[in-house]
mmCIF file of C-alpha atoms (C1' of nucleotides) in Angstrom:
data_model
loop_
_atom_site.group_PDB
_atom_site.id
_atom_site.type_symbol
_atom_site.label_atom_id
_atom_site.label_comp_id
_atom_site.label_asym_id
_atom_site.label_seq_id
_atom_site.Cartn_x
_atom_site.Cartn_y
_atom_site.Cartn_z
ATOM 1 C CA MET A 1 76.600 97.617 120.591
ATOM 2 C CA ILE A 2 74.829 97.609 117.203
ATOM 3 C CA ASP A 3 74.039 100.996 115.758
ATOM 4 C CA LEU A 4 71.093 100.844 113.442
ATOM 5 C CA HIS A 5 71.827 104.141 111.826
ATOM 6 C CA SER A 6 75.570 104.075 111.318
ATOM 7 C CA GLY A 7 75.357 103.022 107.712
ATOM 8 C CA VAL A 8 77.437 99.983 108.482
ATOM 9 C CA PRO A 9 75.379 96.827 107.871
ATOM 10 C CA ARG A 10 74.336 95.169 111.119
ATOM 11 C CA HIS A 11 75.816 91.813 110.230
ATOM 12 C CA ARG A 12 79.173 93.510 109.703
ATOM 13 C CA GLN A 13 78.931 95.349 112.943
ATOM 14 C CA LEU A 14 78.077 92.125 114.759
ATOM 15 C CA ALA A 15 80.924 90.277 113.048
ATOM 16 C CA ASP A 16 83.292 93.033 114.178
ATOM 17 C CA VAL A 17 82.022 92.792 117.747
ATOM 18 C CA LEU A 18 82.306 88.999 117.875
ATOM 19 C CA ARG A 19 85.804 89.027 116.263
ATOM 20 C CA ALA A 20 86.930 91.598 118.817
ATOM 21 C CA ARG A 21 85.625 89.495 121.624
ATOM 22 C CA ILE A 22 87.376 86.434 120.254
ATOM 23 C CA VAL A 23 90.753 88.019 119.753
ATOM 24 C CA ALA A 24 90.473 89.696 123.117
ATOM 25 C CA GLY A 25 90.183 86.242 124.720
ATOM 26 C CA ASP A 26 86.582 86.753 125.734
ATOM 27 C CA HIS A 27 85.706 83.609 123.790
ATOM 28 C CA PRO A 28 88.797 81.384 124.150
ATOM 29 C CA PRO A 29 89.827 78.868 121.415
ATOM 30 C CA GLY A 30 87.890 75.627 121.760
ATOM 31 C CA THR A 31 84.886 77.125 123.472
ATOM 32 C CA LEU A 32 81.425 77.505 121.962
ATOM 33 C CA LEU A 33 79.879 80.816 121.055
ATOM 34 C CA PRO A 34 76.302 81.403 122.261
ATOM 35 C CA SER A 35 73.738 79.864 119.968
ATOM 36 C CA GLU A 36 72.403 81.858 117.037
ATOM 37 C CA THR A 37 69.081 82.334 118.757
ATOM 38 C CA ARG A 38 70.827 83.495 121.889
ATOM 39 C CA LEU A 39 72.978 85.982 119.984
ATOM 40 C CA SER A 40 70.007 87.325 118.072
ATOM 41 C CA GLN A 41 68.263 88.083 121.403
ATOM 42 C CA GLU A 42 71.353 89.488 122.994
ATOM 43 C CA TYR A 43 72.173 91.912 120.217
ATOM 44 C CA GLU A 44 68.544 92.462 119.122
ATOM 45 C CA VAL A 45 68.921 91.439 115.507
ATOM 46 C CA GLY A 46 67.315 88.758 113.400
ATOM 47 C CA ARG A 47 68.791 85.284 113.364
ATOM 48 C CA GLY A 48 69.612 85.703 109.676
ATOM 49 C CA THR A 49 71.786 88.625 110.573
ATOM 50 C CA VAL A 50 73.574 86.562 113.165
ATOM 51 C CA ARG A 51 74.170 83.859 110.646
ATOM 52 C CA ARG A 52 75.648 86.258 108.164
ATOM 53 C CA ALA A 53 77.915 87.668 110.844
ATOM 54 C CA VAL A 54 79.065 84.175 111.888
ATOM 55 C CA GLY A 55 79.511 83.335 108.195
ATOM 56 C CA ILE A 56 82.037 86.195 107.921
ATOM 57 C CA LEU A 57 84.059 84.839 110.856
ATOM 58 C CA ARG A 58 83.838 81.357 109.332
ATOM 59 C CA ALA A 59 85.142 82.592 105.997
ATOM 60 C CA GLU A 60 88.044 84.202 107.887
ATOM 61 C CA GLY A 61 88.841 80.891 109.528
ATOM 62 C CA LEU A 62 88.120 82.133 113.020
ATOM 63 C CA VAL A 63 85.367 79.702 113.914
ATOM 64 C CA ASP A 64 84.112 76.288 113.044
ATOM 65 C CA VAL A 65 80.378 75.778 112.747
ATOM 66 C CA ALA A 66 78.778 72.347 113.038
ATOM 67 C CA SER A 67 75.133 71.477 112.684
ATOM 68 C CA GLY A 68 73.454 70.487 115.928
ATOM 69 C CA ARG A 69 76.567 71.236 117.944
ATOM 70 C CA GLY A 70 77.284 74.975 117.721
ATOM 71 C CA THR A 71 79.937 77.414 116.727
ATOM 72 C CA ARG A 72 83.367 76.696 118.094
ATOM 73 C CA VAL A 73 86.232 79.153 118.246
ATOM 74 C CA ARG A 74 89.052 77.572 116.219
ATOM 75 C CA SER A 75 92.350 76.848 117.859
ATOM 76 C CA ARG A 76 94.962 79.093 116.414
ATOM 77 C CA ALA A 77 98.144 78.319 114.498
ATOM 78 C CA PRO A 78 98.817 74.582 114.558
ATOM 79 C CA GLU A 79 102.352 73.487 113.685
ATOM 80 C CA LEU A 80 103.126 73.960 110.047
ATOM 81 C CA GLU A 81 104.794 71.150 108.244
ATOM 82 C CA GLU A 82 107.639 72.614 106.330
ATOM 83 C CA LEU A 83 108.161 71.976 102.652
ATOM 84 C CA ILE A 84 111.662 72.795 101.406
ATOM 85 C CA GLY A 85 111.416 75.007 98.352
ATOM 86 C CA GLU A 86 113.423 74.208 95.216
ATOM 87 C CA PRO A 87 115.165 76.825 93.089
ATOM 88 C CA ASP A 88 112.968 78.572 90.536
ATOM 89 C CA GLN A 89 109.713 77.422 92.122
ATOM 90 C CA LEU A 90 107.043 80.146 92.406
ATOM 91 C CA VAL A 91 104.906 80.033 95.503
ATOM 92 C CA THR A 92 101.497 81.701 95.653
ATOM 93 C CA ALA A 93 98.103 81.011 97.113
ATOM 94 C CA ARG A 94 94.423 81.005 96.298
ATOM 95 C CA MET A 95 91.258 79.558 97.658
ATOM 96 C CA PRO A 96 90.711 75.868 97.047
ATOM 97 C CA THR A 97 88.214 74.475 94.644
ATOM 98 C CA PRO A 98 85.339 72.492 96.241
ATOM 99 C CA GLU A 99 87.058 69.305 94.997
ATOM 100 C CA GLU A 100 90.299 70.242 96.697
ATOM 101 C CA ARG A 101 88.518 71.061 99.923
ATOM 102 C CA ALA A 102 86.816 67.726 99.900
ATOM 103 C CA ARG A 103 90.016 65.789 98.986
ATOM 104 C CA TRP A 104 91.898 67.125 101.986
ATOM 105 C CA GLN A 105 88.915 67.678 104.180
ATOM 106 C CA MET A 106 89.912 71.306 104.631
ATOM 107 C CA PRO A 107 87.810 73.576 106.825
ATOM 108 C CA GLU A 108 86.361 76.710 105.407
ATOM 109 C CA GLY A 109 88.384 79.869 105.231
ATOM 110 C CA VAL A 110 91.686 78.142 104.575
ATOM 111 C CA PRO A 111 93.614 78.792 101.330
ATOM 112 C CA VAL A 112 95.904 76.512 99.512
ATOM 113 C CA LEU A 113 99.526 77.067 98.726
ATOM 114 C CA VAL A 114 100.337 76.623 95.050
ATOM 115 C CA VAL A 115 103.918 75.701 94.191
ATOM 116 C CA ARG A 116 104.578 76.001 90.498
ATOM 117 C CA GLN A 117 107.595 74.281 88.982
ATOM 118 C CA PRO A 118 109.544 75.884 86.202
ATOM 119 C CA ASP A 119 108.041 73.306 83.824
ATOM 120 C CA GLY A 120 104.543 74.385 84.676
ATOM 121 C CA LEU A 121 103.610 71.549 86.976
ATOM 122 C CA MET A 122 101.868 72.679 90.134
ATOM 123 C CA ASP A 123 101.606 71.149 93.581
ATOM 124 C CA VAL A 124 98.862 72.272 95.961
ATOM 125 C CA TYR A 125 98.954 72.140 99.797
ATOM 126 C CA PRO A 126 96.489 73.243 102.455
ATOM 127 C CA ALA A 127 97.895 76.447 103.919
ATOM 128 C CA ASP A 128 96.780 75.678 107.469
ATOM 129 C CA GLU A 129 99.078 72.686 107.538
ATOM 130 C CA TYR A 130 101.999 73.515 105.273
ATOM 131 C CA GLY A 131 104.517 76.175 104.676
ATOM 132 C CA VAL A 132 107.358 76.556 102.186
ATOM 133 C CA ARG A 133 110.839 77.111 103.522
ATOM 134 C CA ILE A 134 113.316 79.060 101.369
ATOM 135 C CA PRO A 135 116.511 76.991 101.373
ATOM 136 C CA ARG A 136 119.971 78.324 101.946
ATOM 137 C CA GLY A 137 122.125 78.534 98.885
ATOM 138 C CA MET B 1 69.186 71.133 86.447
ATOM 139 C CA ILE B 2 68.205 71.495 90.118
ATOM 140 C CA ASP B 3 67.074 68.356 91.822
ATOM 141 C CA LEU B 4 64.684 69.097 94.680
ATOM 142 C CA HIS B 5 64.997 65.640 96.166
ATOM 143 C CA SER B 6 68.741 64.962 95.922
ATOM 144 C CA GLY B 7 69.432 65.997 99.500
ATOM 145 C CA VAL B 8 71.932 68.576 98.225
ATOM 146 C CA PRO B 9 70.744 72.090 99.129
ATOM 147 C CA ARG B 10 69.456 73.993 96.164
ATOM 148 C CA HIS B 11 71.753 76.953 96.594
ATOM 149 C CA ARG B 12 74.741 74.606 96.512
ATOM 150 C CA GLN B 13 73.492 72.841 93.451
ATOM 151 C CA LEU B 14 72.955 76.168 91.763
ATOM 152 C CA ALA B 15 76.410 77.318 92.721
ATOM 153 C CA ASP B 16 77.891 74.141 91.259
ATOM 154 C CA VAL B 17 75.944 74.706 88.039
ATOM 155 C CA LEU B 18 76.961 78.289 87.709
ATOM 156 C CA ARG B 19 80.617 77.529 88.580
ATOM 157 C CA ALA B 20 80.701 74.764 86.030
ATOM 158 C CA ARG B 21 79.262 77.119 83.351
ATOM 159 C CA ILE B 22 81.782 79.754 84.221
ATOM 160 C CA VAL B 23 84.828 77.521 84.087
ATOM 161 C CA ALA B 24 83.509 75.870 80.917
ATOM 162 C CA GLY B 25 83.597 79.294 79.298
ATOM 163 C CA ASP B 26 79.880 79.544 79.035
ATOM 164 C CA HIS B 27 80.036 82.825 80.918
ATOM 165 C CA PRO B 28 83.414 84.338 79.835
ATOM 166 C CA PRO B 29 85.427 86.610 82.153
ATOM 167 C CA GLY B 30 84.171 90.150 82.075
ATOM 168 C CA THR B 31 80.616 89.309 81.098
ATOM 169 C CA LEU B 32 77.581 89.691 83.290
ATOM 170 C CA LEU B 33 75.670 86.769 84.714
ATOM 171 C CA PRO B 34 71.868 86.912 84.235
ATOM 172 C CA SER B 35 70.151 88.938 86.924
ATOM 173 C CA GLU B 36 69.132 87.368 90.160
ATOM 174 C CA THR B 37 65.487 87.527 89.151
ATOM 175 C CA ARG B 38 66.298 85.973 85.798
ATOM 176 C CA LEU B 39 68.255 83.181 87.398
ATOM 177 C CA SER B 40 65.499 82.553 89.922
ATOM 178 C CA GLN B 41 63.073 82.078 87.055
ATOM 179 C CA GLU B 42 65.447 80.075 84.921
ATOM 180 C CA TYR B 43 66.291 77.526 87.683
ATOM 181 C CA GLU B 44 62.909 77.793 89.426
ATOM 182 C CA VAL B 45 64.256 78.696 92.829
ATOM 183 C CA GLY B 46 63.644 81.616 95.086
ATOM 184 C CA ARG B 47 65.709 84.781 94.701
ATOM 185 C CA GLY B 48 67.180 84.233 98.117
ATOM 186 C CA THR B 49 68.460 80.905 96.978
ATOM 187 C CA VAL B 50 70.070 82.579 93.959
ATOM 188 C CA ARG B 51 71.772 85.120 96.173
ATOM 189 C CA ARG B 52 73.208 82.431 98.451
ATOM 190 C CA ALA B 53 74.530 80.605 95.404
ATOM 191 C CA VAL B 54 76.121 83.730 94.013
ATOM 192 C CA GLY B 55 77.455 84.446 97.515
ATOM 193 C CA ILE B 56 79.389 81.156 97.349
ATOM 194 C CA LEU B 57 80.976 82.062 94.024
ATOM 195 C CA ARG B 58 81.827 85.495 95.357
ATOM 196 C CA ALA B 59 83.530 83.989 98.419
ATOM 197 C CA GLU B 60 85.514 81.810 95.970
ATOM 198 C CA GLY B 61 86.618 84.942 94.103
ATOM 199 C CA LEU B 62 84.935 83.822 90.882
ATOM 200 C CA VAL B 63 82.555 86.738 90.484
ATOM 201 C CA ASP B 64 82.230 90.376 91.433
ATOM 202 C CA VAL B 65 78.821 91.704 92.447
ATOM 203 C CA ALA B 66 77.937 95.365 92.242
ATOM 204 C CA SER B 67 74.774 96.988 93.293
ATOM 205 C CA GLY B 68 72.683 98.227 90.422
ATOM 206 C CA ARG B 69 75.092 96.785 87.847
ATOM 207 C CA GLY B 70 75.000 93.104 88.171
ATOM 208 C CA THR B 71 77.183 90.121 88.759
ATOM 209 C CA ARG B 72 80.333 90.054 86.667
ATOM 210 C CA VAL B 73 82.637 87.134 86.074
ATOM 211 C CA ARG B 74 85.983 88.072 87.316
ATOM 212 C CA SER B 75 88.916 88.195 84.890
ATOM 213 C CA ARG B 76 91.565 85.725 85.833
ATOM 214 C CA ALA B 77 94.774 87.769 86.311
ATOM 215 C CA PRO B 78 97.569 85.238 86.577
ATOM 216 C CA GLU B 79 100.047 88.027 86.118
ATOM 217 C CA LEU B 80 101.893 87.776 89.429
ATOM 218 C CA GLU B 81 104.493 90.168 90.611
ATOM 219 C CA GLU B 82 107.420 88.064 91.785
ATOM 220 C CA LEU B 83 109.077 88.502 95.133
ATOM 221 C CA ILE B 84 112.447 86.956 95.483
ATOM 222 C CA GLY B 85 112.542 84.792 98.578
ATOM 223 C CA GLU B 86 115.425 84.989 101.005
ATOM 224 C CA PRO B 87 117.058 81.995 102.665
ATOM 225 C CA ASP B 88 115.285 80.724 105.818
ATOM 226 C CA GLN B 89 112.088 82.562 105.101
ATOM 227 C CA LEU B 90 108.904 80.542 105.652
ATOM 228 C CA VAL B 91 106.053 81.175 103.210
ATOM 229 C CA THR B 92 102.511 80.314 104.054
ATOM 230 C CA ALA B 93 99.017 81.762 103.520
ATOM 231 C CA ARG B 94 95.806 82.598 105.309
ATOM 232 C CA MET B 95 92.745 84.709 104.781
ATOM 233 C CA PRO B 96 93.264 88.456 105.327
ATOM 234 C CA THR B 97 91.898 90.356 108.272
ATOM 235 C CA PRO B 98 89.302 93.013 107.391
ATOM 236 C CA GLU B 99 92.013 95.693 107.966
ATOM 237 C CA GLU B 100 94.355 94.028 105.494
ATOM 238 C CA ARG B 101 91.627 93.702 102.928
ATOM 239 C CA ALA B 102 90.795 97.382 103.266
ATOM 240 C CA ARG B 103 94.420 98.438 103.164
ATOM 241 C CA TRP B 104 95.095 96.751 99.845
ATOM 242 C CA GLN B 105 91.570 96.943 98.564
ATOM 243 C CA MET B 106 91.513 93.257 98.043
ATOM 244 C CA PRO B 107 88.474 91.576 96.552
ATOM 245 C CA GLU B 108 86.716 88.833 98.439
ATOM 246 C CA GLY B 109 88.001 85.306 98.244
ATOM 247 C CA VAL B 110 91.610 86.285 97.949
ATOM 248 C CA PRO B 111 94.173 85.048 100.589
ATOM 249 C CA VAL B 112 97.351 86.731 101.698
ATOM 250 C CA LEU B 113 100.828 85.351 101.430
ATOM 251 C CA VAL B 114 102.665 85.520 104.774
ATOM 252 C CA VAL B 115 106.425 85.606 104.611
ATOM 253 C CA ARG B 116 107.974 84.984 108.003
ATOM 254 C CA GLN B 117 111.619 86.023 108.586
ATOM 255 C CA PRO B 118 113.872 83.997 110.829
ATOM 256 C CA ASP B 119 113.639 86.757 113.475
ATOM 257 C CA GLY B 120 109.858 86.428 113.573
ATOM 258 C CA LEU B 121 108.964 89.487 111.554
ATOM 259 C CA MET B 122 106.302 88.855 108.966
ATOM 260 C CA ASP B 123 105.416 90.461 105.655
ATOM 261 C CA VAL B 124 102.015 90.079 104.107
ATOM 262 C CA TYR B 125 101.086 90.282 100.395
ATOM 263 C CA PRO B 126 97.841 89.871 98.514
ATOM 264 C CA ALA B 127 98.044 86.444 96.808
ATOM 265 C CA ASP B 128 96.250 87.521 93.696
ATOM 266 C CA GLU B 129 99.049 89.961 92.815
ATOM 267 C CA TYR B 130 102.182 88.440 94.340
ATOM 268 C CA GLY B 131 104.140 85.216 94.323
ATOM 269 C CA VAL B 132 107.385 84.276 96.027
ATOM 270 C CA ARG B 133 110.190 82.951 93.750
ATOM 271 C CA ILE B 134 112.605 80.482 95.261
ATOM 272 C CA PRO B 135 116.120 81.816 94.356
ATOM 273 C CA ARG B 136 118.922 79.733 93.015
ATOM 274 C CA GLY B 137 121.769 79.035 95.291
ATOM 275 C "C1'" DT C 1 66.627 52.063 123.288
ATOM 276 C "C1'" DA C 2 63.676 55.807 122.638
ATOM 277 C "C1'" DT C 3 62.330 60.651 123.181
ATOM 278 C "C1'" DA C 4 62.869 65.356 123.650
ATOM 279 C "C1'" DA C 5 65.431 69.545 123.572
ATOM 280 C "C1'" DT C 6 68.890 72.228 121.448
ATOM 281 C "C1'" DT C 7 71.307 74.051 117.532
ATOM 282 C "C1'" DT C 8 72.453 74.786 112.965
ATOM 283 C "C1'" DG C 9 70.780 74.398 107.893
ATOM 284 C "C1'" DT C 10 67.570 75.470 104.392
ATOM 285 C "C1'" DG C 11 63.893 77.974 102.083
ATOM 286 C "C1'" DC C 12 60.366 81.164 101.465
ATOM 287 C "C1'" DG C 13 58.079 85.694 101.426
ATOM 288 C "C1'" DT C 14 58.224 90.403 102.327
ATOM 289 C "C1'" DA C 15 59.823 95.100 103.079
ATOM 290 C "C1'" DT C 16 62.963 98.820 102.576
ATOM 291 C "C1'" DG C 17 67.098 101.082 101.023
ATOM 292 C "C1'" DT C 18 70.706 102.123 97.589
ATOM 293 C "C1'" DA C 19 73.134 102.251 93.178
ATOM 294 C "C1'" DT C 20 73.031 102.338 88.288
ATOM 295 C "C1'" DA C 21 71.251 102.969 83.747
ATOM 296 C "C1'" DT D 1 62.198 110.606 86.866
ATOM 297 C "C1'" DT D 2 61.556 105.963 86.213
ATOM 298 C "C1'" DA D 3 62.884 101.292 85.935
ATOM 299 C "C1'" DT D 4 66.037 97.775 87.062
ATOM 300 C "C1'" DA D 5 68.991 95.253 90.074
ATOM 301 C "C1'" DC D 6 71.480 94.424 94.043
ATOM 302 C "C1'" DA D 7 71.871 94.936 99.618
ATOM 303 C "C1'" DT D 8 70.098 94.479 103.912
ATOM 304 C "C1'" DA D 9 66.995 92.755 107.260
ATOM 305 C "C1'" DC D 10 63.160 90.454 109.431
ATOM 306 C "C1'" DG D 11 60.030 86.664 110.412
ATOM 307 C "C1'" DC D 12 58.368 82.149 109.834
ATOM 308 C "C1'" DA D 13 58.536 77.283 109.100
ATOM 309 C "C1'" DC D 14 60.543 72.996 108.793
ATOM 310 C "C1'" DA D 15 64.559 69.698 108.194
ATOM 311 C "C1'" DA D 16 68.750 67.628 109.979
ATOM 312 C "C1'" DA D 17 72.390 66.814 113.306
ATOM 313 C "C1'" DT D 18 73.702 66.466 117.844
ATOM 314 C "C1'" DT D 19 73.218 66.127 122.651
ATOM 315 C "C1'" DA D 20 70.719 65.411 126.889
ATOM 316 C "C1'" DT D 21 67.105 62.905 129.332
#
DNA sequence: TATAATTTGTGCGTATGTATA
DNA sequence: TTATACATACGCACAAATTAT
């Protein structure tokens, strides 16, 4: 599975393998991945390498990691609450600041939608729960 | 600066300190941060701790790290190319897949805008370069 | 209630490789 | 070529959170 001489870092290789297994349904949403120690034995890499690989999946929003409990495959695509856009607003996105993440208790790997009014005021919404609908004329 | 007995992990404390210094303009965009070794001496933590702290800032898109060159504070580029939204489109955001990041050569810590058409088709744009403008009726 | 086992979190030291100046 | 700096990887130890006994 992991090629030590491919030039590709092992933690990226492992992240690719785990991601593939997740999207292939091998690890269904809601289930736990094997523990870090188990994975390090299974793929014959150090635990630190496993943690970096899992960290990648976490940053991508694929899994949720909790101390003492394990690494759980995140359930995909919950219903988005629709915000109705208003003319001349500009919608973009970025990663939240630590304060914003704390305020809305956002999981890792989830961006925020930034809706900027013509007058410069901005509203911010977690992108895993909100979407902006373009209104009909 | 770093409190060993606060309960807050040192690499998080250091990330907070560095982030604060960056946003305060102490380390202007385009400049290099002190080297990892220098930071580890300055804040009296291990180099691994420094790397984890910098890794946080990198995931947030605040800095760009290059081997042999150093850690550079990323220039904020609020110059967004505007896409004109069309009625009934739904705009949201998520983190890019590795393929999407490679395709557009996106830096870390940058989400993608997802524009979903009424028929289900989706367009994806890097959120650091694009925004969606809500058209007037 | 208390204890142990499991699992993730943190931190250190070390080694080797690679890129840049 | 040499020095500097970052990248990857391993191993070890201990702490903290959770779950099982």
